[in-house]
Amino acid sequence: MKLDQVFKNNDQWVKDKLALNPNYFTELGNGQNPELLFIGCSDSRVTAEELMGLGPGDVFVHRNIANMVISIDLNVMSVVNYAVNQLGVKHVIVCGHYGCGGVKAAMEAADLGILNPWLRNIRDVYRMHRDVLNKIACEEARYNKLIELNVQEQCVNLIKTAAVQKAIKNEGLQVHGWVFDVHSGKLIDLEIDFDKYLEDIREIYRLE
Ligand code: CO
């Protein structure tokens, strides 16, 4: 890919936006008020705004390998706290995707150096759900199930945080677990039953 093309694309994009609305960038420059926080995978195919048909100003985005919400990761925790406390987002979405290389790597025996502690968190998800996963004979189906369970556990990690607990209680914040199917382009809502997990949260992880 020639990077010159990127700047040409950008010129065209600016022209297209201004043709539709001459004040587009004036309005964009006035500030942001997104209602969604999207936590997705860094995978180049999982483009947050584009796959939702949204644009600049609509979504606060955090992406990392395998869409992880790790309590000691200052990066994701800063994003979550800022989005919830300062921006007042109404929805937090953890979006995994089928074909996730990070989840695949966590299912294999390989020393990946600095990635080991990161992927360890996915191995922990596997261990927690080993009974369900080991019953699935088809490796592809087991892989897909781990991708879904990983999304579920990252959602649970979100509601272990004080900021999210407070916003659920006081602002009606909603947490959602989705999967993007790279083979069909479809966005799938896993319809996670958070009430079930909120009971654990109230009993064990309650912070306020
Ligand atoms: Co991925």
Coordinates of C-alpha atoms and ligand atoms in Angstrom, one line a residue:
M1 CA 0.0 0.0 0.0
K2 CA 1.3 3.4 -1.0
L3 CA 0.8 5.8 1.9
D4 CA 0.4 8.7 -0.6
Q5 CA -2.9 7.0 -1.3
V6 CA -4.0 7.5 2.3
F7 CA -3.6 11.2 2.0
K8 CA -5.4 11.3 -1.3
N9 CA -8.2 9.3 0.3
N10 CA -8.3 11.8 3.2
D11 CA -8.6 14.7 0.8
Q12 CA -11.5 13.0 -0.9
W13 CA -13.1 12.2 2.4
V14 CA -12.9 15.9 3.5
K15 CA -14.5 16.9 0.2
D16 CA -17.3 14.3 0.5
K17 CA -18.1 15.4 4.1
L18 CA -18.2 19.1 3.2
A19 CA -20.4 18.4 0.2
L20 CA -23.0 16.9 2.5
N21 CA -22.6 19.4 5.2
P22 CA -20.5 22.6 4.8
N23 CA -20.3 22.9 8.7
Y24 CA -19.3 19.3 9.2
F25 CA -15.8 19.9 10.6
T26 CA -16.9 23.0 12.5
E27 CA -19.4 20.9 14.3
L28 CA -16.9 18.1 14.8
G29 CA -14.5 20.6 16.3
N30 CA -17.0 21.7 18.9
G31 CA -16.6 18.5 21.0
Q32 CA -17.8 15.0 21.4
N33 CA -20.8 13.5 23.1
P34 CA -20.7 9.8 22.2
E35 CA -23.3 7.4 23.7
L36 CA -21.4 4.3 23.1
L37 CA -18.1 2.9 24.4
F38 CA -16.9 0.1 22.1
I39 CA -14.2 -2.2 23.4
G40 CA -13.1 -4.4 20.5
C41 CA -10.1 -6.4 19.1
S42 CA -7.2 -4.7 17.4
D43 CA -7.8 -7.0 14.4
S44 CA -7.8 -5.0 11.2
R45 CA -11.1 -6.4 10.2
V46 CA -13.1 -5.3 13.2
T47 CA -13.5 -1.6 12.4
A48 CA -15.6 -0.2 15.2
E49 CA -17.6 2.6 13.5
E50 CA -17.8 1.2 10.0
L51 CA -19.3 -2.2 10.9
M52 CA -22.0 -0.3 12.9
G53 CA -22.7 2.2 10.2
L54 CA -21.6 5.1 12.5
G55 CA -19.1 7.8 12.1
P56 CA -16.8 10.4 13.8
G57 CA -18.3 11.6 17.1
D58 CA -20.5 8.5 17.6
V59 CA -18.4 6.0 19.5
F60 CA -15.6 6.2 22.1
V61 CA -13.3 3.3 21.1
H62 CA -10.7 1.1 22.8
R63 CA -9.1 -1.8 21.0
N64 CA -6.6 -4.3 22.1
I65 CA -5.6 -7.9 21.3
A66 CA -8.7 -10.1 22.0
N67 CA -10.9 -7.2 23.4
M68 CA -9.7 -7.7 27.0
V69 CA -10.9 -5.8 30.1
I70 CA -8.0 -6.4 32.6
S71 CA -8.3 -4.6 35.9
I72 CA -4.6 -3.7 36.1
D73 CA -4.4 -2.5 32.5
L74 CA -4.2 1.3 33.0
N75 CA -5.0 1.9 29.4
V76 CA -8.4 0.1 29.2
M77 CA -9.3 1.2 32.8
S78 CA -8.6 4.9 31.9
V79 CA -10.8 4.6 28.8
V80 CA -13.6 2.9 30.8
N81 CA -13.5 5.5 33.6
Y82 CA -13.3 8.5 31.3
A83 CA -16.1 7.2 29.1
V84 CA -18.4 6.4 32.0
N85 CA -17.6 9.2 34.4
Q86 CA -16.8 12.1 32.1
L87 CA -18.5 11.4 28.8
G88 CA -21.5 9.7 30.4
V89 CA -21.9 7.0 27.8
K90 CA -25.1 5.0 28.0
H91 CA -23.8 1.7 26.6
V92 CA -20.6 -0.2 27.0
I93 CA -20.0 -2.9 24.4
V94 CA -17.4 -5.6 24.4
C95 CA -17.2 -6.9 20.9
G96 CA -15.3 -10.1 20.1
H97 CA -15.0 -11.6 16.7
Y98 CA -14.9 -15.1 15.2
G99 CA -11.4 -15.9 13.8
C100 CA -9.7 -14.0 16.6
G101 CA -6.0 -14.6 16.5
G102 CA -5.5 -13.7 20.1
V103 CA -8.0 -16.3 21.3
K104 CA -6.5 -18.9 18.9
A105 CA -3.1 -18.3 20.3
A106 CA -4.4 -18.8 23.8
M107 CA -5.7 -22.3 22.8
E108 CA -2.2 -23.4 21.6
A109 CA 1.0 -24.3 23.5
A110 CA 3.5 -21.7 22.4
D111 CA 5.8 -19.2 24.1
L112 CA 4.8 -15.8 22.6
G113 CA 7.0 -13.7 24.9
I114 CA 5.4 -10.5 26.1
L115 CA 2.1 -11.7 24.8
N116 CA 2.1 -14.6 27.4
P117 CA 0.7 -12.6 30.3
W118 CA -1.9 -10.9 28.1
L119 CA -3.1 -14.2 26.7
R120 CA -3.0 -15.8 30.1
N121 CA -6.2 -14.0 30.9
I122 CA -7.9 -15.9 28.0
R123 CA -6.4 -19.2 29.3
D124 CA -8.1 -18.3 32.6
V125 CA -11.4 -17.9 30.8
Y126 CA -10.8 -21.4 29.3
R127 CA -10.1 -22.8 32.8
M128 CA -13.2 -21.3 34.3
H129 CA -15.4 -22.8 31.5
R130 CA -13.4 -26.0 30.9
D131 CA -16.3 -28.3 31.6
V132 CA -18.4 -26.7 28.8
L133 CA -15.5 -26.3 26.4
N134 CA -14.1 -29.7 26.7
K135 CA -17.5 -31.3 25.9
I136 CA -17.3 -29.6 22.4
A137 CA -15.6 -32.2 20.1
C138 CA -15.3 -29.9 17.0
E139 CA -12.3 -27.7 17.4
E140 CA -13.8 -24.9 15.4
A141 CA -16.9 -24.9 17.5
R142 CA -14.8 -24.9 20.7
Y143 CA -12.8 -22.0 19.4
N144 CA -16.0 -20.0 18.6
K145 CA -17.4 -20.8 22.1
L146 CA -14.2 -19.6 23.8
I147 CA -14.5 -16.4 21.8
E148 CA -18.1 -15.9 23.1
L149 CA -17.2 -16.9 26.7
N150 CA -14.2 -14.5 26.5
V151 CA -16.6 -11.7 25.6
Q152 CA -18.9 -12.7 28.5
E153 CA -16.0 -12.7 31.0
Q154 CA -14.8 -9.3 29.8
C155 CA -18.3 -7.9 30.3
V156 CA -18.2 -9.4 33.8
N157 CA -14.8 -7.7 34.3
L158 CA -16.4 -4.4 33.4
I159 CA -19.1 -4.8 36.0
K160 CA -16.5 -5.6 38.6
T161 CA -15.2 -2.0 38.3
A162 CA -16.5 0.7 40.6
A163 CA -17.2 3.2 37.8
V164 CA -19.4 0.8 35.9
Q165 CA -21.2 -0.4 39.1
K166 CA -22.1 3.2 40.0
A167 CA -23.2 4.1 36.5
I168 CA -25.4 0.9 36.3
K169 CA -27.1 1.9 39.6
N170 CA -27.3 5.6 39.1
E171 CA -27.4 6.3 35.4
G172 CA -28.9 3.1 34.0
L173 CA -25.7 2.3 32.1
Q174 CA -26.0 -0.9 30.0
V175 CA -23.2 -3.4 29.3
H176 CA -23.5 -5.6 26.1
G177 CA -21.5 -8.5 24.8
W178 CA -21.4 -8.8 21.0
V179 CA -19.5 -10.9 18.5
F180 CA -18.7 -9.8 14.9
D181 CA -18.7 -12.6 12.4
V182 CA -15.9 -11.8 10.0
H183 CA -17.3 -14.5 7.6
S184 CA -20.7 -12.9 7.1
G185 CA -20.2 -9.3 8.4
K186 CA -23.0 -9.9 10.9
L187 CA -23.0 -8.4 14.4
I188 CA -24.4 -10.8 16.9
D189 CA -25.8 -9.8 20.3
L190 CA -24.8 -12.6 22.8
E191 CA -27.7 -11.5 25.0
I192 CA -25.8 -12.1 28.1
D193 CA -27.9 -12.5 31.2
F194 CA -26.3 -9.9 33.3
D195 CA -28.7 -10.2 36.2
K196 CA -27.2 -13.6 36.9
Y197 CA -23.7 -12.1 37.1
L198 CA -24.8 -9.0 39.0
E199 CA -25.8 -11.3 41.9
D200 CA -22.1 -12.4 42.1
I201 CA -21.0 -8.9 41.8
R202 CA -23.3 -7.8 44.6
E203 CA -22.1 -10.6 46.8
I204 CA -18.4 -10.6 46.1
Y205 CA -17.2 -7.7 43.9
R206 CA -19.4 -4.9 45.2
L207 CA -17.3 -1.7 45.6
E208 CA -19.9 0.8 46.7
Ligands
CO1 CO -9.0 -10.7 17.5

